[in-house]
């Protein structure tokens, strides 16, 4: 059997790497209500260690990497690290997920380092609401970062919108309309309960189906066929739109049967599923000077631990122990 095929015949080719658990925002749905526990710096993998894990991953069939956080752009020398990742010949695709706050200054360097696809988290187009959701008055920085990403040539630019009833559901039309005139992919993400102190409540959850029917008031949404490296988003397009609409429905439609991903947390754990805490520790072996062969074995073990599906169900929303900023969004 190929080293990257799991017990359920899924080919694991996508690694999401959290380079830090630090973030310059405090989004209501991501950070715990009390006791934000950050990792000691010594617990966080060095860039060299992360590169070793990624390379072992490529030897097991990883072809696509996404760099995330926390907020990846807050880590020192991130751009230099990005360039090293982009030089790994087996990787067909390297992308990043950012909150966009520091993007304006870094967009060009990141693009030149070899990353051409970017996801930016933006849940509202309203400055005040942005500050309420994220804790910081940074809407303008993010908006300018987004424009700069377009100018330097990122494509596609995906905008991640976490859909929360009573918070941004009055703006879905406006957000979706961004995909008409601009080549942006606006993706609505179902609000998930993640981390110990999540404020998740059933009343705040909105299913993708509900969002989709709201958006259909703007005009018909045409389905786009999925491509090989597609993530879990269901893709649509408004008539003659430059961009797309996506729905990421972790709770209402399980995409587990087509899951192709593995995660590496900032503290060096290979995490087989976003919603499961059965991680494989790579940090201890790395610090004990393990070989690339050992790392490959750890990868195989993590792939073998991938559950058939997560058990997060409505209406309780489910729980996993680590919050998003610690797992990597
Ligand atoms: N539910 C849904 N999406 C979340 N994200 C962070 N926490 C949650 C949650 N509880 C999203 C962010 C970002 C991506 C990295 O993960 O909005 O777009
Ligand atoms: Fe930071 Fe992203 Fe979490 Fe918001 S969702 S606090 S931007 S890590």
Short mmCIF file of C-alpha atoms and ligand atoms in Angstrom, two decimals, residues 23 25-27 29-31 70-71 99 325, ligand 2:
data_model
loop_
_atom_site.label_atom_id
_atom_site.label_comp_id
_atom_site.label_asym_id
_atom_site.label_seq_id
_atom_site.Cartn_x
_atom_site.Cartn_y
_atom_site.Cartn_z
CA UNK A 23 -1.82 35.77 17.09
CA UNK A 25 -5.99 39.23 17.05
CA UNK A 26 -8.38 37.72 19.58
CA UNK A 27 -11.32 36.48 17.54
CA UNK A 29 -14.76 32.18 18.05
CA UNK A 30 -11.13 31.20 18.30
CA UNK A 31 -9.70 32.32 21.60
CA UNK A 70 -2.16 31.37 15.11
CA UNK A 71 -1.13 34.09 12.73
CA UNK A 99 -5.69 37.30 9.19
CA UNK A 325 -5.06 28.92 17.43
FE1 LIG B 2 -6.04 34.85 15.29
FE2 LIG B 2 -7.12 33.42 13.36
FE3 LIG B 2 -7.72 32.91 15.86
FE4 LIG B 2 -8.62 35.16 14.78
S1 LIG B 2 -9.16 33.07 14.15
S2 LIG B 2 -7.65 34.95 16.82
S3 LIG B 2 -6.99 35.67 13.43
S4 LIG B 2 -5.75 32.65 14.95
#
